[in-house]
Short mmCIF file of C-alpha atoms in Angstrom, two decimals:
data_model
loop_
_atom_site.label_atom_id
_atom_site.label_comp_id
_atom_site.label_asym_id
_atom_site.label_seq_id
_atom_site.Cartn_x
_atom_site.Cartn_y
_atom_site.Cartn_z
CA UNK A 104 -25.16 7.61 9.61
CA UNK A 105 -22.62 5.08 10.83
CA UNK A 106 -22.81 1.35 10.36
CA UNK A 107 -20.71 -1.07 12.35
CA UNK A 108 -20.74 -4.71 11.36
CA UNK A 109 -20.68 -6.43 14.71
CA UNK A 110 -19.70 -9.86 13.46
CA UNK A 111 -16.76 -8.43 11.59
CA UNK A 112 -15.59 -6.55 14.67
CA UNK A 113 -15.66 -9.72 16.74
CA UNK A 114 -13.70 -11.55 14.06
CA UNK A 115 -11.21 -8.72 13.89
CA UNK A 116 -10.71 -8.78 17.65
CA UNK A 117 -9.96 -12.48 17.46
CA UNK A 118 -7.45 -12.32 14.61
CA UNK A 119 -6.07 -8.83 14.17
CA UNK A 120 -2.85 -8.83 16.18
CA UNK A 121 -0.28 -11.61 15.98
CA UNK A 122 2.37 -9.85 18.05
CA UNK A 123 0.44 -8.47 21.03
CA UNK A 124 -2.86 -8.80 22.80
CA UNK A 125 -5.72 -8.16 20.37
CA UNK A 126 -7.63 -4.91 20.93
CA UNK A 127 -10.90 -5.00 22.79
CA UNK A 128 -14.12 -4.46 20.88
CA UNK A 129 -14.67 -1.06 22.49
CA UNK A 130 -11.18 0.00 21.33
CA UNK A 131 -12.11 -0.71 17.73
CA UNK A 132 -15.37 1.17 18.17
CA UNK A 133 -13.48 4.13 19.62
CA UNK A 134 -11.19 4.02 16.60
CA UNK A 135 -14.14 4.05 14.21
CA UNK A 136 -15.65 7.02 16.03
CA UNK A 137 -12.42 8.98 15.66
CA UNK A 138 -12.30 8.20 11.93
CA UNK A 139 -15.91 9.39 11.54
CA UNK A 140 -15.20 12.64 13.36
CA UNK A 141 -12.21 13.47 11.18
CA UNK A 142 -13.79 12.45 7.88
CA UNK A 143 -17.02 14.38 8.47
CA UNK A 144 -15.05 17.47 9.43
CA UNK A 145 -12.97 17.22 6.28
CA UNK A 146 -16.02 16.70 4.02
CA UNK A 147 -17.47 19.93 5.41
CA UNK A 148 -14.19 21.79 4.98
CA UNK A 149 -13.80 20.55 1.38
CA UNK A 150 -17.36 21.58 0.46
CA UNK A 151 -18.13 18.01 -0.62
CA UNK A 152 -21.88 17.60 -1.23
CA UNK A 153 -21.52 13.98 -0.18
CA UNK A 154 -18.87 11.59 1.06
CA UNK A 155 -18.46 7.96 2.04
CA UNK A 156 -15.65 6.13 3.80
CA UNK A 157 -14.91 2.70 5.13
CA UNK A 158 -12.37 0.96 7.35
CA UNK A 159 -11.01 -2.42 6.29
CA UNK A 160 -9.90 -4.75 9.09
CA UNK A 161 -8.35 -8.14 8.37
CA UNK A 162 -9.95 -8.52 4.97
CA UNK A 163 -13.41 -7.23 5.81
CA UNK A 164 -15.22 -3.90 5.57
CA UNK A 165 -15.59 -3.48 9.32
CA UNK A 166 -17.09 0.00 9.38
CA UNK A 167 -18.69 2.51 7.04
CA UNK A 168 -19.53 6.18 7.39
CA UNK A 169 -21.42 8.53 5.09
CA UNK A 170 -22.52 12.14 4.99
CA UNK A 171 -24.39 14.46 2.65
CA UNK A 172 -25.96 13.90 -0.75
CA UNK A 173 -25.12 11.94 -3.86
CA UNK A 174 -27.61 14.08 -5.84
CA UNK A 175 -28.21 17.62 -4.62
CA UNK A 176 -31.23 18.39 -6.80
CA UNK A 177 -33.05 15.28 -5.61
CA UNK A 178 -31.74 15.59 -2.05
CA UNK A 179 -30.77 11.93 -2.35
CA UNK A 180 -28.44 10.98 0.51
CA UNK A 181 -25.20 9.04 0.16
CA UNK A 182 -25.31 5.51 1.54
CA UNK A 183 -22.83 2.65 1.73
CA UNK A 184 -23.96 1.39 -1.71
CA UNK A 185 -23.53 4.70 -3.53
CA UNK A 186 -21.32 4.39 -6.62
CA UNK A 187 -18.56 6.99 -6.94
CA UNK A 188 -16.03 7.53 -9.68
CA UNK A 189 -12.52 6.70 -8.39
CA UNK A 190 -10.50 8.15 -11.28
CA UNK A 191 -6.76 7.39 -11.10
CA UNK A 192 -7.23 4.59 -8.60
CA UNK A 193 -8.08 2.69 -11.79
CA UNK A 194 -4.34 2.56 -12.54
CA UNK A 195 -3.80 -0.27 -10.07
CA UNK A 196 -6.40 -2.39 -11.91
CA UNK A 197 -4.44 -1.77 -15.09
CA UNK A 198 -1.17 -2.69 -13.39
CA UNK A 199 -2.74 -5.86 -11.97
CA UNK A 200 -3.88 -6.80 -15.48
CA UNK A 201 -0.34 -6.36 -16.82
CA UNK A 202 1.12 -8.50 -14.04
CA UNK A 203 -1.47 -11.19 -14.66
CA UNK A 204 -0.40 -11.32 -18.30
CA UNK A 205 3.22 -11.40 -17.13
CA UNK A 206 2.51 -14.27 -14.72
CA UNK A 207 0.94 -16.17 -17.61
CA UNK A 208 4.11 -15.73 -19.71
CA UNK A 209 2.47 -13.46 -22.26
CA UNK A 210 4.85 -10.53 -21.72
CA UNK A 211 7.85 -9.44 -19.68
CA UNK A 212 8.08 -6.21 -17.73
CA UNK A 213 11.45 -5.53 -19.32
CA UNK A 214 10.15 -5.97 -22.87
CA UNK A 215 10.05 -2.89 -25.06
CA UNK A 216 6.56 -1.38 -24.93
CA UNK A 217 6.58 -1.00 -28.72
CA UNK A 218 6.55 -4.79 -29.03
CA UNK A 219 2.92 -4.76 -27.86
CA UNK A 220 1.88 -1.26 -28.94
CA UNK A 221 3.42 -0.80 -32.42
CA UNK A 222 2.49 2.89 -32.63
CA UNK A 223 5.33 3.58 -30.18
CA UNK A 224 7.94 2.47 -32.72
CA UNK A 225 7.87 5.90 -34.33
CA UNK A 226 8.50 7.86 -31.12
CA UNK A 227 11.29 10.42 -31.35
CA UNK A 228 13.34 10.09 -28.17
CA UNK A 229 14.86 13.18 -26.51
CA UNK A 230 18.52 12.13 -26.89
CA UNK A 231 20.51 9.69 -28.96
CA UNK A 232 21.43 7.72 -25.82
CA UNK A 233 17.86 7.44 -24.49
CA UNK A 234 16.74 3.88 -23.82
CA UNK A 235 13.50 2.82 -25.40
CA UNK A 236 10.42 2.66 -23.19
CA UNK A 237 9.79 -0.66 -21.46
CA UNK A 238 6.64 -2.04 -19.87
CA UNK A 239 8.21 -1.45 -16.45
CA UNK A 240 8.83 2.21 -17.30
CA UNK A 241 5.14 2.69 -18.03
CA UNK A 242 4.02 0.89 -14.87
CA UNK A 243 6.19 3.06 -12.63
CA UNK A 244 5.79 6.46 -14.35
CA UNK A 245 9.39 6.40 -15.54
CA UNK A 246 8.77 6.50 -19.31
CA UNK A 247 9.80 10.14 -19.51
CA UNK A 248 6.47 11.62 -20.63
CA UNK A 249 5.50 14.96 -19.06
CA UNK A 250 3.20 15.11 -16.06
CA UNK A 251 -0.28 15.49 -17.54
CA UNK A 252 -2.72 16.33 -14.77
CA UNK A 253 -5.29 17.71 -15.45
CA UNK A 254 -4.94 17.36 -19.25
CA UNK A 255 -5.35 13.61 -19.00
CA UNK A 256 -8.72 13.91 -17.26
CA UNK A 257 -10.23 15.51 -20.35
CA UNK A 258 -9.07 12.68 -22.60
CA UNK A 259 -11.02 10.05 -20.67
CA UNK A 260 -13.73 9.60 -23.30
CA UNK A 261 -11.36 9.52 -26.31
CA UNK A 262 -12.04 6.76 -28.81
CA UNK A 263 -9.48 4.08 -29.57
CA UNK A 264 -8.87 5.78 -32.90
CA UNK A 265 -8.08 9.05 -31.12
CA UNK A 266 -5.57 7.31 -28.84
CA UNK A 267 -3.93 5.74 -31.89
CA UNK A 268 -3.71 9.12 -33.59
CA UNK A 269 -2.17 10.74 -30.50
CA UNK A 270 0.55 8.10 -30.41
CA UNK A 271 1.22 8.41 -34.13
CA UNK A 272 1.50 12.19 -33.79
CA UNK A 273 4.30 11.67 -31.30
CA UNK A 274 4.66 12.30 -27.57
CA UNK A 275 7.05 14.90 -26.12
CA UNK A 276 9.50 13.88 -23.42
CA UNK A 277 10.28 15.78 -20.23
CA UNK A 278 13.01 13.28 -19.32
CA UNK A 279 14.83 10.41 -20.93
CA UNK A 280 13.09 7.10 -20.12
CA UNK A 281 14.21 5.47 -16.89
CA UNK A 282 15.65 8.66 -15.43
CA UNK A 283 12.97 10.09 -13.15
CA UNK A 284 9.46 9.75 -11.79
CA UNK A 285 6.82 11.85 -13.53
CA UNK A 286 3.12 11.04 -13.36
CA UNK A 287 1.68 10.16 -16.77
CA UNK A 288 -1.97 9.42 -17.50
CA UNK A 289 -0.97 8.96 -21.13
CA UNK A 290 1.37 6.16 -20.09
CA UNK A 291 -1.44 4.23 -18.39
CA UNK A 292 -3.72 4.75 -21.39
CA UNK A 293 -0.99 3.01 -23.41
CA UNK A 294 -0.91 0.19 -20.85
CA UNK A 295 -4.66 -0.23 -21.32
CA UNK A 296 -4.08 -0.62 -25.06
CA UNK A 297 -1.34 -3.14 -24.24
CA UNK A 298 -3.76 -5.21 -22.14
CA UNK A 299 -6.18 -5.30 -25.07
CA UNK A 300 -3.52 -6.18 -27.64
CA UNK A 301 -1.81 -8.91 -25.60
CA UNK A 302 -4.98 -10.54 -24.27
CA UNK A 303 -7.02 -10.15 -27.44
CA UNK A 304 -9.86 -8.77 -25.28
CA UNK A 305 -10.95 -5.13 -24.94
CA UNK A 306 -9.57 -3.64 -21.74
CA UNK A 307 -12.95 -3.16 -19.97
CA UNK A 308 -13.92 -6.76 -20.67
CA UNK A 309 -10.55 -8.09 -19.57
CA UNK A 310 -10.66 -6.28 -16.23
CA UNK A 311 -14.27 -7.32 -15.62
CA UNK A 312 -13.57 -11.00 -16.33
CA UNK A 313 -10.17 -11.32 -14.64
CA UNK A 314 -10.38 -8.98 -11.65
CA UNK A 315 -13.88 -7.69 -10.90
CA UNK A 316 -15.83 -10.93 -11.30
CA UNK A 317 -13.37 -13.15 -9.37
CA UNK A 318 -13.40 -10.68 -6.47
CA UNK A 319 -17.19 -10.33 -6.44
CA UNK A 320 -17.03 -6.61 -7.29
CA UNK A 321 -20.55 -6.62 -8.69
CA UNK A 322 -21.11 -2.85 -8.51
CA UNK A 323 -17.83 -1.81 -10.16
CA UNK A 324 -17.67 -0.70 -13.78
CA UNK A 325 -15.84 1.54 -16.21
CA UNK A 326 -19.04 2.80 -17.81
CA UNK A 327 -21.22 5.31 -15.93
CA UNK A 328 -24.25 4.35 -17.99
CA UNK A 329 -24.19 0.89 -16.39
CA UNK A 330 -24.82 2.33 -12.91
CA UNK A 331 -28.44 2.50 -11.73
CA UNK A 332 -29.42 6.20 -11.40
CA UNK A 333 -30.66 5.67 -7.84
CA UNK A 334 -27.13 4.59 -6.79
CA UNK A 335 -24.96 6.98 -8.79
CA UNK A 336 -23.13 9.87 -7.13
CA UNK A 337 -23.24 12.97 -9.32
CA UNK A 338 -20.18 15.21 -9.42
CA UNK A 339 -19.97 18.89 -8.52
CA UNK A 340 -17.50 21.73 -8.31
CA UNK A 341 -17.51 24.39 -5.57
CA UNK A 342 -17.38 27.77 -7.31
CA UNK A 343 -18.76 31.23 -6.54
CA UNK A 344 -19.82 29.94 -3.10
CA UNK A 345 -22.15 27.40 -4.67
CA UNK A 346 -22.16 23.88 -6.09
CA UNK A 347 -22.21 23.55 -9.85
CA UNK A 348 -22.84 20.21 -11.58
CA UNK A 349 -19.96 18.61 -13.47
CA UNK A 350 -20.85 16.57 -16.57
CA UNK A 351 -20.14 12.88 -16.03
CA UNK A 352 -17.37 11.94 -18.46
CA UNK A 353 -17.92 8.81 -20.53
CA UNK A 354 -15.46 5.94 -20.60
CA UNK A 355 -13.09 5.60 -23.55
CA UNK A 356 -9.55 4.71 -24.52
CA UNK A 357 -8.12 6.58 -21.52
CA UNK A 358 -10.36 4.63 -19.14
CA UNK A 359 -7.42 2.49 -18.05
CA UNK A 360 -5.91 5.54 -16.39
CA UNK A 361 -9.02 6.77 -14.58
CA UNK A 362 -12.46 5.53 -15.61
CA UNK A 363 -13.52 3.18 -12.80
CA UNK A 364 -16.65 3.60 -10.65
CA UNK A 365 -17.18 1.58 -7.47
CA UNK A 366 -18.65 1.34 -3.96
CA UNK A 367 -17.25 1.03 -0.46
CA UNK A 368 -18.08 -2.67 -0.32
CA UNK A 369 -16.46 -3.48 -3.67
CA UNK A 370 -13.33 -1.41 -3.17
CA UNK A 371 -12.84 -2.91 0.29
CA UNK A 372 -12.72 -6.36 -1.31
CA UNK A 373 -10.04 -5.06 -3.64
CA UNK A 374 -7.97 -3.53 -0.82
CA UNK A 375 -8.34 -6.77 1.16
CA UNK A 376 -6.67 -8.70 -1.66
CA UNK A 377 -3.53 -6.58 -1.36
CA UNK A 378 -3.49 -6.95 2.40
CA UNK A 379 -3.91 -10.72 2.11
CA UNK A 380 -0.49 -11.01 0.47
CA UNK A 381 1.26 -10.07 3.74
CA UNK A 382 3.08 -11.73 5.29
CA UNK A 383 4.32 -14.25 2.74
CA UNK A 384 2.80 -17.63 3.55
CA UNK A 385 1.97 -21.08 2.27
CA UNK A 386 -1.46 -21.98 0.94
CA UNK A 387 -3.55 -21.93 -2.23
CA UNK A 388 -3.46 -18.93 -4.56
CA UNK A 389 -6.97 -17.46 -4.68
CA UNK A 390 -6.38 -13.86 -5.84
CA UNK A 391 -6.55 -12.72 -9.47
CA UNK A 392 -2.73 -12.71 -9.51
CA UNK A 393 -0.12 -14.53 -7.45
CA UNK A 394 0.51 -13.29 -3.91
CA UNK A 395 4.13 -12.68 -4.83
CA UNK A 396 2.94 -10.43 -7.66
CA UNK A 397 0.63 -8.56 -5.27
CA UNK A 398 3.62 -7.89 -3.02
CA UNK A 399 5.63 -6.83 -6.07
CA UNK A 400 2.95 -4.25 -6.84
CA UNK A 401 3.41 -2.78 -3.35
CA UNK A 402 7.15 -2.10 -3.53
CA UNK A 403 8.79 1.11 -4.70
CA UNK A 404 10.05 0.79 -8.27
CA UNK A 405 10.57 4.47 -9.02
CA UNK A 406 11.54 6.67 -6.05
CA UNK A 407 10.11 10.16 -5.78
CA UNK A 408 11.53 13.05 -3.73
CA UNK A 409 10.84 13.00 0.01
CA UNK A 410 8.44 15.65 1.26
CA UNK A 411 7.85 17.44 4.54
CA UNK A 412 4.32 18.58 5.30
CA UNK A 413 1.78 18.79 8.08
CA UNK A 414 -0.81 16.27 9.13
CA UNK A 415 -4.43 17.10 9.89
CA UNK A 416 -3.45 18.30 13.37
CA UNK A 417 -0.75 20.60 11.98
CA UNK A 418 2.23 18.50 13.13
CA UNK A 419 5.22 18.26 10.80
CA UNK A 420 5.56 14.93 9.01
CA UNK A 421 8.33 13.47 6.85
CA UNK A 422 7.11 11.28 3.98
CA UNK A 423 9.38 9.33 1.67
CA UNK A 424 8.77 6.64 -0.93
CA UNK A 425 7.82 6.48 -4.56
CA UNK A 426 5.67 4.78 -7.17
CA UNK A 427 5.15 1.06 -7.33
CA UNK A 428 2.99 -0.49 -10.08
CA UNK A 429 -0.24 1.52 -10.19
CA UNK A 430 0.15 2.28 -6.49
CA UNK A 431 2.08 4.69 -4.30
CA UNK A 432 4.28 3.40 -1.49
CA UNK A 433 5.53 5.62 1.31
CA UNK A 434 7.00 5.68 4.78
CA UNK A 435 6.10 8.20 7.47
CA UNK A 436 7.14 8.87 11.04
CA UNK A 437 4.28 6.64 12.18
CA UNK A 438 4.33 3.77 9.68
CA UNK A 439 7.14 2.14 7.75
CA UNK A 440 4.95 0.79 4.91
CA UNK A 441 1.96 2.73 3.56
CA UNK A 442 0.32 1.77 0.27
CA UNK A 443 -2.17 4.12 -1.34
CA UNK A 444 -3.52 5.83 -4.41
CA UNK A 445 -5.73 8.82 -4.90
CA UNK A 446 -8.15 9.61 -7.68
CA UNK A 447 -9.35 12.95 -8.97
CA UNK A 448 -11.60 13.93 -11.85
CA UNK A 449 -13.92 16.87 -12.46
CA UNK A 450 -16.62 16.26 -9.84
CA UNK A 451 -14.84 13.59 -7.78
CA UNK A 452 -11.98 12.80 -5.43
CA UNK A 453 -11.13 9.49 -3.74
CA UNK A 454 -8.45 7.53 -1.94
CA UNK A 455 -7.55 4.03 -0.84
CA UNK A 456 -4.82 3.63 1.77
CA UNK A 457 -3.68 0.60 3.73
CA UNK A 458 -1.00 -0.62 6.11
CA UNK A 459 0.33 -4.09 5.23
CA UNK A 460 2.07 -4.36 8.61
CA UNK A 461 -1.22 -3.92 10.48
CA UNK A 462 -3.75 -5.54 8.14
CA UNK A 463 -5.96 -2.43 8.08
CA UNK A 464 -6.92 0.18 5.51
CA UNK A 465 -9.27 3.01 4.70
CA UNK A 466 -11.17 4.05 1.56
CA UNK A 467 -12.97 7.34 0.96
CA UNK A 468 -15.00 9.02 -1.77
CA UNK A 469 -16.24 12.56 -2.29
CA UNK A 470 -18.29 14.14 -5.07
CA UNK A 471 -16.63 17.53 -5.40
CA UNK A 472 -13.84 18.19 -7.91
CA UNK A 473 -10.48 16.82 -6.76
CA UNK A 474 -11.58 16.10 -3.20
CA UNK A 475 -8.13 15.80 -1.62
CA UNK A 476 -8.32 13.07 1.01
CA UNK A 477 -4.63 12.28 1.53
CA UNK A 478 -3.86 14.32 4.63
CA UNK A 479 -7.02 13.53 6.54
CA UNK A 480 -7.03 9.80 5.75
CA UNK A 481 -3.39 9.50 6.78
CA UNK A 482 -4.17 11.22 10.07
CA UNK A 483 -7.36 9.18 10.49
CA UNK A 484 -5.39 5.95 10.00
CA UNK A 485 -2.92 7.02 12.67
CA UNK A 486 -5.76 7.91 15.03
CA UNK A 487 -7.52 4.60 14.37
CA UNK A 488 -4.41 2.51 15.00
CA UNK A 489 -3.72 4.38 18.22
CA UNK A 490 -7.31 4.32 19.51
CA UNK A 491 -7.74 0.63 18.67
CA UNK A 492 -4.39 -0.26 20.23
CA UNK A 493 -3.20 -2.08 17.13
CA UNK A 494 0.29 -3.53 16.92
CA UNK A 495 2.18 -4.28 13.70
CA UNK A 496 2.29 -7.84 12.52
CA UNK A 497 5.66 -9.54 12.76
CA UNK A 498 7.25 -12.06 10.42
CA UNK A 499 7.28 -15.59 11.73
CA UNK A 500 10.63 -16.70 13.20
CA UNK A 501 12.16 -19.76 11.59
CA UNK A 502 12.72 -22.87 13.74
CA UNK A 503 16.45 -22.09 13.51
CA UNK A 504 15.90 -18.60 14.97
CA UNK A 505 13.79 -19.99 17.81
CA UNK A 506 16.45 -22.60 18.61
CA UNK A 507 19.20 -19.96 18.49
CA UNK A 508 17.24 -17.70 20.84
CA UNK A 509 16.88 -20.53 23.33
CA UNK A 510 20.57 -21.45 23.15
CA UNK A 511 21.78 -17.85 23.39
CA UNK A 512 19.54 -17.31 26.43
CA UNK A 513 21.11 -20.35 28.07
CA UNK A 514 24.57 -19.08 27.17
CA UNK A 515 23.99 -15.65 28.70
CA UNK A 516 22.45 -17.10 31.86
CA UNK A 517 25.27 -19.59 32.36
CA UNK A 518 28.19 -19.26 29.95
CA UNK A 519 29.48 -22.54 28.53
CA UNK A 520 32.32 -22.53 25.99
CA UNK A 521 31.16 -25.75 24.32
CA UNK A 522 27.68 -24.29 23.76
CA UNK A 523 29.19 -21.05 22.50
CA UNK A 524 31.31 -22.92 19.95
CA UNK A 525 28.33 -24.97 18.78
CA UNK A 526 26.03 -22.03 18.04
CA UNK A 527 28.59 -19.52 16.70
CA UNK A 528 29.21 -18.81 13.03
CA UNK A 529 32.87 -18.80 12.09
CA UNK A 530 33.06 -15.01 12.18
CA UNK A 531 31.55 -14.46 15.64
CA UNK A 532 34.66 -15.05 17.73
CA UNK A 533 36.99 -13.69 15.06
CA UNK A 534 35.17 -10.35 15.15
CA UNK A 535 35.44 -10.34 18.95
CA UNK A 536 37.16 -13.06 20.96
CA UNK A 537 35.18 -15.52 22.97
CA UNK A 538 36.90 -14.40 26.15
CA UNK A 539 36.03 -10.74 25.54
CA UNK A 540 32.39 -11.56 24.76
CA UNK A 541 32.12 -13.66 27.90
CA UNK A 542 33.69 -10.88 30.00
CA UNK A 543 31.22 -8.31 28.62
CA UNK A 544 28.26 -10.56 29.41
CA UNK A 545 29.54 -11.13 32.95
CA UNK A 546 30.03 -7.39 33.42
CA UNK A 547 26.43 -6.72 32.37
CA UNK A 548 25.17 -9.39 34.74
CA UNK A 549 27.08 -7.76 37.57
CA UNK A 550 24.74 -4.80 37.11
CA UNK A 551 21.44 -6.57 36.48
CA UNK A 552 22.00 -9.70 38.53
CA UNK A 553 21.54 -13.33 37.59
CA UNK A 554 19.46 -13.81 34.44
CA UNK A 555 16.88 -16.49 33.83
CA UNK A 556 17.31 -18.76 30.83
CA UNK A 557 13.62 -19.61 30.50
CA UNK A 558 12.31 -18.94 27.00
CA UNK A 559 11.16 -15.38 26.39
CA UNK A 560 8.95 -14.31 23.50
CA UNK A 561 10.58 -12.26 20.78
CA UNK A 562 10.12 -8.50 21.14
CA UNK A 563 10.87 -7.98 17.45
CA UNK A 564 11.22 -10.44 14.59
CA UNK A 565 12.71 -8.52 11.67
CA UNK A 566 12.74 -11.57 9.43
CA UNK A 567 12.99 -15.34 9.68
CA UNK A 568 16.66 -15.17 10.69
CA UNK A 569 16.89 -11.96 12.76
CA UNK A 570 15.21 -11.04 16.02
CA UNK A 571 15.54 -9.64 19.52
CA UNK A 572 14.10 -10.42 22.93
CA UNK A 573 14.31 -9.33 26.58
CA UNK A 574 15.82 -11.49 29.29
CA UNK A 575 14.56 -11.04 32.84
CA UNK A 576 17.28 -10.74 35.51
CA UNK A 577 17.22 -10.28 39.29
CA UNK A 578 17.88 -6.51 39.22
CA UNK A 579 16.97 -5.55 35.68
CA UNK A 580 16.66 -6.77 32.11
CA UNK A 581 18.92 -7.40 29.14
CA UNK A 582 18.08 -6.78 25.49
CA UNK A 583 19.48 -9.51 23.25
CA UNK A 584 19.68 -9.38 19.43
CA UNK A 585 20.90 -12.02 17.01
CA UNK A 586 21.29 -12.46 13.28
CA UNK A 587 21.89 -15.90 11.77
CA UNK A 588 24.41 -16.64 9.06
CA UNK A 589 23.64 -17.98 5.55
CA UNK A 590 24.81 -21.48 6.44
CA UNK A 591 23.07 -24.78 6.97
CA UNK A 592 22.28 -25.07 9.72
CA UNK A 593 22.08 -21.30 10.35
CA UNK A 594 24.43 -20.21 13.13
CA UNK A 595 24.85 -16.94 15.05
CA UNK A 596 26.86 -14.38 13.08
CA UNK A 597 25.83 -11.34 15.16
CA UNK A 598 25.16 -11.22 18.88
CA UNK A 599 24.29 -8.03 20.74
CA UNK A 600 23.64 -7.82 24.48
CA UNK A 601 22.88 -4.58 26.32
CA UNK A 602 20.80 -3.23 29.20
CA UNK A 603 17.14 -2.96 28.23
CA UNK A 604 15.74 0.55 27.86
CA UNK A 605 12.18 1.74 27.30
CA UNK A 606 11.26 1.94 23.63
CA UNK A 607 10.61 5.38 22.14
CA UNK A 608 7.00 6.07 21.12
CA UNK A 609 6.33 5.42 17.41
CA UNK A 610 7.35 8.39 15.29
CA UNK A 611 9.30 10.17 18.02
CA UNK A 612 12.51 9.87 16.01
CA UNK A 613 11.27 12.07 13.15
CA UNK A 614 8.71 14.45 14.61
CA UNK A 615 9.66 17.54 16.59
#
C-alpha cells in the first residue's frame, strides 16, 4: 500500500543537500520503508480504523503510505486521496490569513483585538493592571483565556450569532493577557471573526480564495458536506473493544480553530510553502504571504515549559520551545528547529511536522478520536533523516566571510603581521596581543606540522558572517572559527584555532 514517486525521488537526490553529498536513491527508499514500518505499527497500536501519511522532500510529496479503512461499514480502504479532518491544524491557516491582512496594512499585530472584534470591548479583565488583548496575544495563545480542550471541539458548529453571544456573555481569564501560554480554541474562533470583519469576506471564503486556491489545494474545505462520499474518511472512537461511529461535526463559527478537511497531496503543498521560506533568499514572492512572514510564523512567540519524555523507542528526550503563530516550534536532542501542529476532534487525529534545516516533513492522518501522532512522527522523522543520510542545510557565507576564511588560512599557514593587521577588527589584538596569538598558532603547528593554506570548504556556516573550517596539516588538522565585526568592510573580531577533534553524534549532548 506504498507509493513512491520516482521522479520526485530523483529530483530530491539532486537537490536535497547543500552542505554534503546528496543521499543515494536507495537511501531515500530505505528511509521511506522505515517510516512505513513505524506508522503502520502505531496505527495498529492506536486502534485507528484507517491512516494515511506522507513524506515531503524539497517541496514535493515524495512518498505516501496508507493502511486500513476510511469507512468500516463499507470496507472502503484509505488511499492517498482520502479526505480527513485535520482539526486544530486549521489554526495555521487562520494565522496565515491574519498575517496576510497585516502585510497588506489592514491591521497590526500589536493592535487591540477589540478594534476589529467590538464584542471584546466589554470583557472584564482579571486585574486592574491587566493589559488589553492584542492580535499577537491571540495568535500565540497568550490572551489569558483558559485552556479549552476538549470543550472547544464541541463548539465547532456554533453559528456566528452563538459566537457573538458567547463573547458578549464574557470570557473568564486563567491568566492576565501576555503572561503565559495557554491553548485557547476560543481565541482562534475570535481570530476567524477578525478575518471576516477586516477583510469584509466570510472566513471560509477568505481562506479558500487567498490560501487554498493559490496553492492548488483543490480537495481542502471547511465544510464536510462538500467532500464526495467516496473520498471522505468517517470518524470513530475505540470503546468497549470495538469501533463506534462519531458524528461528523458541521462547520460553523469555530471553524477557524479546527474545521478543515484535506488530503495528503493538498497538505503537502501547504507544508512545502513553509519549507520554501528557508533559507532567506532573493527571488519573486509566490506564496500567499511574504516569505519573511512565513518565517515569522515559524518562530517562538510564546515560550512553553520544556518537557522530558520518551520517543517511540523508549529513549529519553528533552523538548523545548513554544507557540509561534498557529504553529508549534520546538527543539529536541536531534533537531534544533522543528515546526509542527497536531489536530484532534471526535473521530480524528492528525499531525504535520517539518524540519526547515533539512527541507523535509511528514504529515499523518487517522480516523479514531484524538489519534496522537506526535511521538511516532517525531521518531519516524529522526529515522528517515538517519536512514536517508540527510544533512542540515547551511546558510550561505557572504563574500566577506569567504575572503576572511582565505586570508586567515594564509595567516595560520605562514604568519605575516601586515596581513594580520589588514584583516583584524580593532578589538582582535586588544583582546589578545598579536604576539601572543602568533605564538599560540606556532605552538599548535609544532604539534600538527606545517599547515596548507589552500582553500578548505566550511564545516559549519552559522550565518553570513560566522563560520568554521578544518585546515589540513602534515601531522594532523586544525579547527578554525571566525566571526566578522559589524564594520564595512567586515573584519575579523573573533578568531579561534584549536586541534580538530571528531564531532559528537547528533543528540549525544542531551540523551543518556
